[in-house]
Tab-separated table of C-alpha atoms in Angstrom:
chain	number	residue	atom	x	y	z
A	1	MET	CA	154.392	68.569	121.571
A	2	ALA	CA	154.218	64.979	122.815
A	3	LEU	CA	155.826	61.537	121.838
A	4	ILE	CA	153.930	58.958	120.735
A	5	SER	CA	155.026	55.440	121.566
A	6	ILE	CA	153.343	51.852	121.548
A	7	ASP	CA	154.269	49.270	124.104
A	8	ARG	CA	152.763	46.153	122.771
A	9	GLU	CA	153.493	44.041	125.360
A	10	ARG	CA	151.689	46.011	127.926
A	11	GLY	CA	149.208	46.919	125.245
A	12	LEU	CA	149.398	50.909	125.989
A	13	LEU	CA	149.902	53.853	123.698
A	14	THR	CA	151.432	56.393	125.950
A	15	ALA	CA	151.802	60.137	125.228
A	16	GLU	CA	155.021	61.780	127.063
A	17	ILE	CA	154.039	65.425	127.460
A	18	GLN	CA	157.686	67.241	126.444
A	19	GLY	CA	159.242	70.455	128.029
A	20	LEU	CA	156.688	73.485	129.276
A	21	ASP	CA	153.951	71.884	127.971
A	22	LYS	CA	153.454	69.851	130.837
A	23	LEU	CA	153.209	73.008	132.717
A	24	TRP	CA	150.618	74.414	130.181
A	25	SER	CA	148.499	71.039	129.782
A	26	LEU	CA	148.748	70.123	133.756
A	27	LYS	CA	150.011	66.666	132.759
A	28	SER	CA	153.056	64.785	131.878
A	29	ARG	CA	151.966	61.532	130.574
A	30	LEU	CA	149.085	59.583	129.199
A	31	GLU	CA	148.921	55.895	129.163
A	32	ILE	CA	145.547	54.469	127.604
A	33	PRO	CA	144.831	50.675	126.451
A	34	LEU	CA	145.370	49.973	123.031
A	35	ALA	CA	142.010	48.365	123.029
A	36	HIS	CA	140.281	51.514	123.778
A	37	VAL	CA	142.054	53.217	120.779
A	38	ARG	CA	139.943	53.680	117.345
A	39	GLY	CA	142.292	55.424	115.324
A	40	ALA	CA	144.007	58.525	114.457
A	41	THR	CA	144.324	60.830	111.783
A	42	HIS	CA	146.475	64.091	110.853
A	43	ASP	CA	143.851	66.917	111.411
A	44	PRO	CA	145.225	70.533	111.077
A	45	GLY	CA	142.124	72.192	110.551
A	46	ILE	CA	140.917	71.027	114.237
A	47	ALA	CA	142.669	74.009	115.683
A	48	ARG	CA	140.118	76.261	114.128
A	49	GLU	CA	137.598	74.254	115.870
A	50	ARG	CA	135.717	75.395	119.322
A	51	LYS	CA	137.693	73.896	122.010
A	52	GLY	CA	135.026	73.929	124.463
A	53	ILE	CA	135.217	74.932	128.054
A	54	ARG	CA	138.546	74.337	129.661
A	55	VAL	CA	138.628	72.344	132.594
A	56	GLY	CA	142.146	72.521	133.430
A	57	GLY	CA	145.462	73.682	131.318
A	58	THR	CA	145.997	76.762	129.102
A	59	ASN	CA	144.258	78.072	126.308
A	60	LEU	CA	145.805	81.229	124.593
A	61	PRO	CA	144.275	81.768	121.104
A	62	GLY	CA	146.876	81.240	118.319
A	63	VAL	CA	149.680	80.411	120.762
A	64	ILE	CA	148.763	77.067	122.599
A	65	THR	CA	145.691	75.166	123.942
A	66	ALA	CA	146.863	72.418	126.520
A	67	GLY	CA	145.144	70.668	128.550
A	68	ARG	CA	141.534	69.466	129.468
A	69	PHE	CA	138.785	70.460	127.897
A	70	LEU	CA	134.791	69.652	127.747
A	71	SER	CA	132.847	70.195	124.212
A	72	ASN	CA	129.284	69.118	123.453
A	73	GLY	CA	129.711	66.139	125.819
A	74	GLU	CA	133.096	65.173	124.736
A	75	ARG	CA	135.979	64.763	126.921
A	76	LEU	CA	139.100	66.335	125.315
A	77	PHE	CA	142.975	66.674	126.194
A	78	TRP	CA	144.895	69.176	123.846
A	79	ASP	CA	148.345	69.977	123.355
A	80	VAL	CA	148.519	71.795	120.397
A	81	LYS	CA	150.848	74.875	119.524
A	82	ASN	CA	151.636	74.008	115.817
A	83	PRO	CA	148.384	73.047	114.001
A	84	ASP	CA	150.404	71.560	110.908
A	85	LYS	CA	151.896	68.856	113.518
A	86	ALA	CA	148.283	68.325	115.446
A	87	VAL	CA	147.174	64.277	115.428
A	88	VAL	CA	144.143	63.368	116.834
A	89	ILE	CA	143.513	60.505	118.135
A	90	GLU	CA	139.917	58.661	118.761
A	91	LEU	CA	139.135	56.733	122.047
A	92	ALA	CA	136.262	54.338	122.850
A	93	ASP	CA	135.595	53.054	126.189
A	94	ALA	CA	137.938	55.828	127.602
A	95	GLU	CA	137.851	56.439	131.218
A	96	THR	CA	139.061	59.853	130.898
A	97	TYR	CA	139.323	61.204	127.471
A	98	ASP	CA	137.440	60.689	124.364
A	99	ARG	CA	139.553	62.729	122.016
A	100	LEU	CA	143.129	63.508	122.497
A	101	VAL	CA	144.523	65.992	119.984
A	102	ILE	CA	148.094	65.927	120.500
A	103	GLU	CA	151.113	68.005	118.358
A	104	VAL	CA	153.845	65.582	117.199
A	105	ASP	CA	156.768	66.001	115.880
A	106	ASP	CA	156.076	63.740	112.289
A	107	PRO	CA	152.290	63.430	112.166
A	108	ARG	CA	152.501	60.769	109.421
A	109	ALA	CA	154.544	58.405	111.343
A	110	THR	CA	152.674	58.728	114.439
A	111	VAL	CA	149.182	58.063	112.812
A	112	ALA	CA	150.906	54.707	110.782
A	113	LEU	CA	152.180	53.843	114.175
A	114	ILE	CA	148.722	53.961	115.470
A	115	GLU	CA	146.990	52.698	112.751
A	116	GLN	CA	149.192	49.787	112.675
A	117	SER	CA	149.188	48.842	116.074
A	118	ILE	CA	145.521	48.865	116.485
A	119	ALA	CA	145.317	46.926	113.277
A	120	ARG	CA	147.025	44.131	114.403
A	121	GLY	CA	145.078	44.268	117.784
């Protein structure tokens, strides 16, 4: 699971990876410029999609998907154990990832936070 926060002053979206997910995903923190965030959606069904090729991290189907993946030319970061709490963050002009698929405590509130932040852009 991750905590998503927005720093308007620095223009950053930060995903702070929590607990053992740091170990499984090989990341503890992601910082993405808000200018690169295109949008966010709550998408529980994404967990059923093909993950692609694991570049670094963990993939135990039905248990956890965490880390970097390549799928159809896209660079993805996953951190999901419970698909019902999965949020997909679409990125543009991203240096590292095209999409983030991250489990959060409150998907609707997280999507609203991100959408409001980029609307004010």
